[in-house]
Amino acid sequence: MKDNFGREISYLRVSVTQRCNLNCVYCGKIECAKKDSELSPEIIEKLVRAFAKCGINKVRITGGEPLVRKDICEIIGRTREIEGIETIGITTNGVYLSEYANEMKKAGLDSVNISLDSTDGSTYRHLTGSDVLTKVLEGIDAAERAGLAPLKINAVLMKGVNSDGAGELINIARNRKIDVRFIELMPFSDDGEDSSLIVTGDEILREFSFLKPMQSEEGTAKYYSAQGFKGRIGLINPITHKFCSDCNRIRLLSDGKVKPCLGYDTVYDIMQYIDCESSLIEEIKKIIMNKPSGHSFESESAGHGLNKTGG
Ligand code: SAM
């Protein structure tokens, strides 16, 4: 369905947990997120079904880290059964991907986005607080073998921290059928982000001038390629090129609250309608209708780390 600004809202990001097994420097402090406040697969199915009846056809499962949930395959399987849901993707840090890739594919998962900010072991450890780069790289291989596609790597570059590793990340797209996407650092951590750390999409294009724009623009990413590349390079520039006028997404948080815009703290509790689908649909429609026109990251922090809302 369309919101008040004529945008077709068709994409639901479902955060299934606030828990995470990593502690990324830009993602906000991890509080003791509680497992018992998470929604069961049955409740997630009920909610997503209601969203599907409001025009949602694409679901991305995220977190926290979605693969810390042992019932992740049941969540995927139940989502797969919902009429109207055409594609299901997951965003993961990849640490448990080698364990789950096959099972998730069988449950109905289409695609995987893996967050990987560096291919250098010590930089990776510094960024995430964990020495698990090898596990993540094995996870990427396992996802590829399982036939999960498209496979995308998401990287956030920070000047003087991991920006010198951009070339190595780009080489992954050169050598494999994997898209590597650079996301501009957003001001989410509880201390606020130092804007001097941001590596903009334009800076990446200046440094890697062999990247040539492709026609394809999918959602928030603009894609580039180069001679001989098997995968694409994507730039997601929420800071320097606002894409709110094309925003087609809405978020379901791990406690059942709905967040219509990442840039605002406003959330809506729809759990009180869980046993009455018609009321649930009516509430969701109202929330979609009133989705804000855009964020204001350039002037202020959104206040909540993506570990809470799902990236
Ligand atoms: N745990 C999963 C993962 O690591 O992919 C899913 C959640 S994570 C919050 C989703 C995405 O948000 C990751 O790709 C991460 O890089 C991105 N992200 C988190 N904080 C960010 C920030 N301040 N600016 C830009 N991207 C951020």
Tab-separated table of C-alpha atoms and ligand atoms in Angstrom:
chain	number	residue	atom	x	y	z
A	1	MET	CA	0.000	0.000	0.000
A	2	LYS	CA	1.022	3.619	-0.470
A	3	ASP	CA	1.811	5.974	2.414
A	4	ASN	CA	0.785	9.612	2.671
A	5	PHE	CA	3.733	10.616	0.480
A	6	GLY	CA	2.826	8.215	-2.343
A	7	ARG	CA	5.587	5.718	-1.519
A	8	GLU	CA	4.702	2.042	-2.063
A	9	ILE	CA	5.629	0.325	1.215
A	10	SER	CA	6.444	-3.270	0.308
A	11	TYR	CA	9.521	-4.176	2.354
A	12	LEU	CA	9.437	-5.341	5.976
A	13	ARG	CA	12.575	-5.704	8.048
A	14	VAL	CA	11.942	-8.072	10.910
A	15	SER	CA	14.320	-7.894	13.851
A	16	VAL	CA	14.054	-11.249	15.619
A	17	THR	CA	16.370	-10.452	18.539
A	18	GLN	CA	18.388	-7.670	20.129
A	19	ARG	CA	21.033	-10.158	21.226
A	20	CYS	CA	24.312	-10.210	19.358
A	21	ASN	CA	27.450	-12.319	19.570
A	22	LEU	CA	29.653	-9.431	18.372
A	23	ASN	CA	30.178	-5.946	19.731
A	24	CYS	CA	30.810	-3.735	16.702
A	25	VAL	CA	32.239	-0.318	17.489
A	26	TYR	CA	29.642	1.641	15.517
A	27	CYS	CA	26.547	-0.305	16.503
A	28	GLY	CA	25.745	0.994	19.977
A	29	LYS	CA	26.383	-0.626	23.353
A	30	ILE	CA	24.922	-4.060	23.926
A	31	GLU	CA	22.669	-4.061	26.933
A	32	CYS	CA	21.608	-7.339	28.464
A	33	ALA	CA	19.035	-8.052	25.793
A	34	LYS	CA	16.583	-10.632	27.097
A	35	LYS	CA	15.679	-13.770	25.244
A	36	ASP	CA	12.257	-13.955	26.918
A	37	SER	CA	11.144	-10.625	25.441
A	38	GLU	CA	11.581	-12.052	21.930
A	39	LEU	CA	8.567	-13.021	19.859
A	40	SER	CA	7.897	-16.689	19.180
A	41	PRO	CA	7.941	-17.968	15.571
A	42	GLU	CA	4.110	-18.279	15.751
A	43	ILE	CA	3.682	-14.612	16.739
A	44	ILE	CA	6.179	-13.464	14.107
A	45	GLU	CA	4.177	-15.429	11.514
A	46	LYS	CA	0.906	-13.801	12.635
A	47	LEU	CA	2.414	-10.327	12.436
A	48	VAL	CA	4.120	-10.847	9.063
A	49	ARG	CA	0.888	-12.323	7.668
A	50	ALA	CA	-0.928	-9.129	8.659
A	51	PHE	CA	1.828	-7.018	7.049
A	52	ALA	CA	1.538	-9.132	3.876
A	53	LYS	CA	-2.165	-8.275	3.777
A	54	CYS	CA	-1.113	-4.593	3.799
A	55	GLY	CA	1.075	-5.027	0.692
A	56	ILE	CA	4.394	-6.269	2.073
A	57	ASN	CA	5.983	-8.746	-0.358
A	58	LYS	CA	9.629	-8.704	0.720
A	59	VAL	CA	10.973	-9.616	4.170
A	60	ARG	CA	14.456	-9.221	5.577
A	61	ILE	CA	15.238	-10.958	8.846
A	62	THR	CA	17.755	-9.103	10.962
A	63	GLY	CA	18.661	-8.301	14.571
A	64	GLY	CA	20.766	-8.101	16.774
A	65	GLU	CA	22.234	-11.214	15.280
A	66	PRO	CA	19.397	-13.364	13.888
A	67	LEU	CA	21.470	-16.556	13.937
A	68	VAL	CA	21.754	-16.501	17.731
A	69	ARG	CA	18.141	-17.730	17.632
A	70	LYS	CA	18.079	-21.515	17.572
A	71	ASP	CA	14.607	-21.403	15.980
A	72	ILE	CA	15.746	-19.235	13.052
A	73	CYS	CA	14.866	-21.927	10.495
A	74	GLU	CA	11.349	-22.229	11.906
A	75	ILE	CA	10.947	-18.432	11.604
A	76	ILE	CA	12.096	-18.608	7.965
A	77	GLY	CA	9.890	-21.621	7.221
A	78	ARG	CA	6.775	-19.998	8.651
A	79	THR	CA	7.488	-16.766	6.759
A	80	ARG	CA	7.909	-18.775	3.537
A	81	GLU	CA	4.355	-20.122	3.930
A	82	ILE	CA	2.770	-16.661	4.036
A	83	GLU	CA	0.784	-15.780	0.947
A	84	GLY	CA	2.121	-12.646	-0.707
A	85	ILE	CA	5.695	-12.915	0.619
A	86	GLU	CA	7.853	-13.293	-2.477
A	87	THR	CA	11.400	-12.938	-1.173
A	88	ILE	CA	13.062	-13.566	2.168
A	89	GLY	CA	16.569	-12.384	2.958
A	90	ILE	CA	18.620	-12.380	6.116
A	91	THR	CA	21.316	-9.996	7.341
A	92	THR	CA	23.924	-11.676	9.523
A	93	ASN	CA	27.435	-11.176	10.786
A	94	GLY	CA	28.111	-14.650	9.361
A	95	VAL	CA	29.680	-16.192	12.480
A	96	TYR	CA	27.138	-19.072	12.579
A	97	LEU	CA	26.418	-19.071	8.849
A	98	SER	CA	28.352	-22.240	8.048
A	99	GLU	CA	26.194	-24.100	10.587
A	100	TYR	CA	22.862	-22.806	9.263
A	101	ALA	CA	23.302	-22.089	5.534
A	102	ASN	CA	21.918	-25.385	4.190
A	103	GLU	CA	19.102	-25.638	6.709
A	104	MET	CA	18.016	-22.028	6.077
A	105	LYS	CA	18.027	-22.594	2.316
A	106	LYS	CA	15.817	-25.666	2.819
A	107	ALA	CA	13.495	-23.653	5.054
A	108	GLY	CA	12.936	-21.181	2.200
A	109	LEU	CA	15.551	-18.465	2.568
A	110	ASP	CA	16.493	-16.756	-0.694
A	111	SER	CA	19.396	-14.422	-0.034
A	112	VAL	CA	21.998	-13.452	2.550
A	113	ASN	CA	23.718	-10.168	3.375
A	114	ILE	CA	26.855	-10.665	5.439
A	115	SER	CA	28.413	-7.842	7.401
A	116	LEU	CA	32.170	-7.834	6.944
A	117	ASP	CA	34.096	-4.623	7.543
A	118	SER	CA	37.602	-5.970	7.094
A	119	THR	CA	39.439	-9.004	5.740
A	120	ASP	CA	42.352	-8.326	8.075
A	121	GLY	CA	42.217	-10.434	11.250
A	122	SER	CA	43.424	-7.824	13.722
A	123	THR	CA	41.293	-5.007	12.254
A	124	TYR	CA	38.276	-7.341	12.299
A	125	ARG	CA	38.957	-8.154	15.971
A	126	HIS	CA	39.305	-4.461	16.802
A	127	LEU	CA	35.999	-3.634	15.047
A	128	THR	CA	33.902	-6.486	16.425
A	129	GLY	CA	35.604	-7.444	19.681
A	130	SER	CA	35.940	-11.065	18.478
A	131	ASP	CA	38.514	-13.202	16.757
A	132	VAL	CA	36.087	-14.899	14.369
A	133	LEU	CA	37.063	-13.671	10.892
A	134	THR	CA	37.868	-17.220	9.746
A	135	LYS	CA	34.412	-18.445	10.810
A	136	VAL	CA	32.778	-15.600	8.882
A	137	LEU	CA	34.781	-16.370	5.738
A	138	GLU	CA	33.795	-20.055	6.075
A	139	GLY	CA	30.188	-18.904	6.459
A	140	ILE	CA	30.374	-16.961	3.191
A	141	ASP	CA	31.699	-20.083	1.419
A	142	ALA	CA	28.934	-22.215	2.940
A	143	ALA	CA	26.220	-19.752	1.858
A	144	GLU	CA	27.589	-19.789	-1.674
A	145	ARG	CA	27.640	-23.614	-1.726
A	146	ALA	CA	24.087	-23.751	-0.381
A	147	GLY	CA	22.924	-21.685	-3.371
A	148	LEU	CA	21.751	-18.712	-1.331
A	149	ALA	CA	21.602	-15.839	-3.800
A	150	PRO	CA	22.237	-13.053	-4.234
A	151	LEU	CA	25.070	-13.001	-1.728
A	152	LYS	CA	26.032	-9.526	-0.577
A	153	ILE	CA	28.701	-8.276	1.783
A	154	ASN	CA	27.945	-5.084	3.701
A	155	ALA	CA	30.908	-3.027	4.905
A	156	VAL	CA	31.064	0.202	6.885
A	157	LEU	CA	34.338	2.039	6.323
A	158	MET	CA	35.838	4.395	8.885
A	159	LYS	CA	38.794	6.657	8.140
A	160	GLY	CA	41.969	5.520	9.853
A	161	VAL	CA	40.232	2.421	11.210
A	162	ASN	CA	39.469	0.055	8.323
A	163	SER	CA	39.337	2.343	5.272
A	164	ASP	CA	42.689	1.090	3.998
A	165	GLY	CA	41.116	-2.347	3.560
A	166	ALA	CA	38.541	-1.172	1.006
A	167	GLY	CA	40.602	-2.546	-1.896
A	168	GLU	CA	40.675	-6.046	-0.372
A	169	LEU	CA	36.906	-5.989	0.069
A	170	ILE	CA	36.471	-4.807	-3.517
A	171	ASN	CA	38.634	-7.735	-4.635
A	172	ILE	CA	35.967	-10.125	-3.339
A	173	ALA	CA	33.554	-8.757	-5.972
A	174	ARG	CA	36.336	-8.910	-8.541
A	175	ASN	CA	36.912	-12.626	-7.950
A	176	ARG	CA	33.536	-14.010	-6.865
A	177	LYS	CA	29.875	-13.614	-7.737
A	178	ILE	CA	29.313	-11.632	-4.557
A	179	ASP	CA	28.197	-7.995	-4.349
A	180	VAL	CA	30.215	-5.837	-1.963
A	181	ARG	CA	28.315	-2.840	-0.652
A	182	PHE	CA	29.739	0.069	1.299
A	183	ILE	CA	27.368	1.750	3.740
A	184	GLU	CA	28.167	5.260	4.955
A	185	LEU	CA	28.624	5.349	8.729
A	186	MET	CA	25.399	6.563	10.350
A	187	PRO	CA	25.258	8.385	13.691
A	188	PHE	CA	23.825	5.606	15.842
A	189	SER	CA	26.223	4.673	18.599
A	190	ASP	CA	25.309	5.924	22.055
A	191	ASP	CA	28.291	8.312	22.042
A	192	GLY	CA	27.353	9.597	18.591
A	193	GLU	CA	29.692	8.979	15.673
A	194	ASP	CA	32.589	11.248	14.822
A	195	SER	CA	31.606	12.523	11.376
A	196	SER	CA	35.296	12.851	10.424
A	197	LEU	CA	35.365	9.024	10.371
A	198	ILE	CA	32.780	8.770	7.587
A	199	VAL	CA	34.013	7.516	4.232
A	200	THR	CA	31.508	8.800	1.698
A	201	GLY	CA	30.412	6.973	-1.426
A	202	ASP	CA	31.947	9.742	-3.554
A	203	GLU	CA	35.323	9.250	-1.835
A	204	ILE	CA	35.191	5.533	-2.695
A	205	LEU	CA	34.446	6.364	-6.333
A	206	ARG	CA	37.373	8.821	-6.443
A	207	GLU	CA	39.777	6.263	-4.992
A	208	PHE	CA	38.573	3.378	-7.181
A	209	SER	CA	37.981	5.317	-10.364
A	210	PHE	CA	37.772	2.080	-12.409
A	211	LEU	CA	34.276	1.518	-10.992
A	212	LYS	CA	31.648	2.377	-13.576
A	213	PRO	CA	27.974	2.997	-12.785
A	214	MET	CA	25.500	0.319	-13.791
A	215	GLN	CA	21.872	0.974	-14.639
A	216	SER	CA	20.743	-1.067	-11.671
A	217	GLU	CA	19.573	0.764	-8.624
A	218	GLU	CA	17.990	-1.625	-6.128
A	219	GLY	CA	16.345	-0.123	-3.122
A	220	THR	CA	18.891	2.012	-1.353
A	221	ALA	CA	22.012	0.873	-3.229
A	222	LYS	CA	23.501	2.234	-6.418
A	223	TYR	CA	25.599	-0.366	-8.224
A	224	TYR	CA	28.965	-0.172	-10.012
A	225	SER	CA	31.058	-2.671	-11.913
A	226	ALA	CA	34.452	-2.917	-13.556
A	227	GLN	CA	36.069	-4.909	-16.311
A	228	GLY	CA	36.364	-8.565	-15.342
A	229	PHE	CA	34.395	-8.275	-12.089
A	230	LYS	CA	32.137	-11.223	-11.210
A	231	GLY	CA	30.181	-9.316	-8.569
A	232	ARG	CA	29.085	-5.699	-8.244
A	233	ILE	CA	30.092	-2.873	-5.935
A	234	GLY	CA	27.174	-1.153	-4.230
A	235	LEU	CA	27.158	2.212	-2.520
A	236	ILE	CA	24.566	2.954	0.134
A	237	ASN	CA	24.862	6.613	1.001
A	238	PRO	CA	22.299	7.532	3.658
A	239	ILE	CA	24.353	10.552	4.755
A	240	THR	CA	25.386	12.213	1.496
A	241	HIS	CA	22.509	11.107	-0.739
A	242	LYS	CA	19.293	10.845	1.187
A	243	PHE	CA	16.971	8.245	-0.317
A	244	CYS	CA	13.940	8.847	1.894
A	245	SER	CA	11.728	9.818	-1.041
A	246	ASP	CA	12.125	6.266	-2.377
A	247	CYS	CA	11.969	4.537	1.007
A	248	ASN	CA	9.735	1.467	0.769
A	249	ARG	CA	10.465	-0.080	4.148
A	250	ILE	CA	9.050	-0.460	7.590
A	251	ARG	CA	10.498	-2.266	10.606
A	252	LEU	CA	9.111	-4.808	13.044
A	253	LEU	CA	11.237	-4.808	16.201
A	254	SER	CA	12.065	-7.873	18.277
A	255	ASP	CA	9.443	-6.969	20.908
A	256	GLY	CA	6.630	-6.588	18.371
A	257	LYS	CA	6.770	-2.809	18.120
A	258	VAL	CA	6.693	-1.205	14.686
A	259	LYS	CA	9.185	1.490	13.700
A	260	PRO	CA	8.205	3.295	10.511
A	261	CYS	CA	11.424	5.308	10.100
A	262	LEU	CA	14.965	4.521	11.273
A	263	GLY	CA	15.596	8.224	11.797
A	264	TYR	CA	13.012	8.693	14.554
A	265	ASP	CA	12.526	7.096	17.949
A	266	THR	CA	8.774	6.732	17.363
A	267	VAL	CA	7.523	3.152	17.682
A	268	TYR	CA	3.989	1.714	17.752
A	269	ASP	CA	2.901	-1.199	19.895
A	270	ILE	CA	0.625	-3.506	17.915
A	271	MET	CA	0.849	-6.546	20.186
A	272	GLN	CA	-2.463	-5.621	21.837
A	273	TYR	CA	-4.158	-6.528	18.511
A	274	ILE	CA	-2.352	-9.851	18.037
A	275	ASP	CA	-5.502	-11.942	18.469
A	276	CYS	CA	-7.611	-9.965	16.031
A	277	GLU	CA	-6.204	-9.903	12.518
A	278	SER	CA	-8.595	-7.253	11.202
A	279	SER	CA	-7.555	-4.796	13.976
A	280	LEU	CA	-3.910	-5.665	13.395
A	281	ILE	CA	-4.257	-4.863	9.696
A	282	GLU	CA	-6.111	-1.636	10.456
A	283	GLU	CA	-3.340	-0.498	12.849
A	284	ILE	CA	-0.555	-1.437	10.430
A	285	LYS	CA	-2.282	0.521	7.668
A	286	LYS	CA	-2.473	3.607	9.932
A	287	ILE	CA	1.233	3.288	10.785
A	288	ILE	CA	2.247	2.923	7.131
A	289	MET	CA	0.057	5.850	6.157
A	290	ASN	CA	1.784	8.085	8.715
A	291	LYS	CA	5.386	7.078	7.937
A	292	PRO	CA	7.554	10.240	8.224
A	293	SER	CA	8.740	11.841	4.987
A	294	GLY	CA	12.415	11.457	5.909
A	295	HIS	CA	15.210	11.216	8.461
A	296	SER	CA	17.594	13.924	9.614
A	297	PHE	CA	20.814	11.994	10.299
A	298	GLU	CA	22.828	14.912	8.944
A	299	SER	CA	21.770	17.086	11.886
A	300	GLU	CA	21.277	14.626	14.724
A	301	SER	CA	21.711	11.074	15.951
A	302	ALA	CA	18.802	8.696	15.652
A	303	GLY	CA	19.512	7.752	19.250
A	304	HIS	CA	19.298	3.965	18.976
A	305	GLY	CA	22.023	1.647	17.790
A	306	LEU	CA	21.149	-0.680	14.925
A	307	ASN	CA	21.654	-3.593	17.303
A	308	LYS	CA	18.277	-2.591	18.780
A	309	THR	CA	16.321	-1.761	15.638
A	310	GLY	CA	17.907	-4.112	13.103
A	311	GLY	CA	20.056	-2.664	10.367
B	1	SAM	N1	23.959	-8.793	13.254
B	1	SAM	C1	23.605	-8.652	11.877
B	1	SAM	C2	24.795	-8.169	11.059
B	1	SAM	O1	25.862	-7.927	11.639
B	1	SAM	O2	24.647	-8.076	9.853
B	1	SAM	C3	22.374	-7.782	11.606
B	1	SAM	C4	22.256	-6.506	12.366
B	1	SAM	S1	23.441	-5.271	11.958
B	1	SAM	C5	22.853	-3.993	13.000
B	1	SAM	C6	22.920	-4.806	10.332
B	1	SAM	C7	23.823	-3.889	9.570
B	1	SAM	O3	23.810	-2.620	10.147
B	1	SAM	C8	25.265	-4.321	9.478
B	1	SAM	O4	25.607	-4.490	8.117
B	1	SAM	C9	26.034	-3.168	10.078
B	1	SAM	O5	27.235	-2.942	9.398
B	1	SAM	C10	25.075	-2.019	9.894
B	1	SAM	N2	25.315	-0.933	10.837
B	1	SAM	C11	25.285	-0.986	12.172
B	1	SAM	N3	25.577	0.218	12.727
B	1	SAM	C12	25.812	1.056	11.678
B	1	SAM	C13	26.146	2.433	11.577
B	1	SAM	N4	26.331	3.202	12.652
B	1	SAM	N5	26.274	2.960	10.344
B	1	SAM	C14	26.106	2.198	9.227
B	1	SAM	N6	25.767	0.892	9.274
B	1	SAM	C15	25.631	0.327	10.471
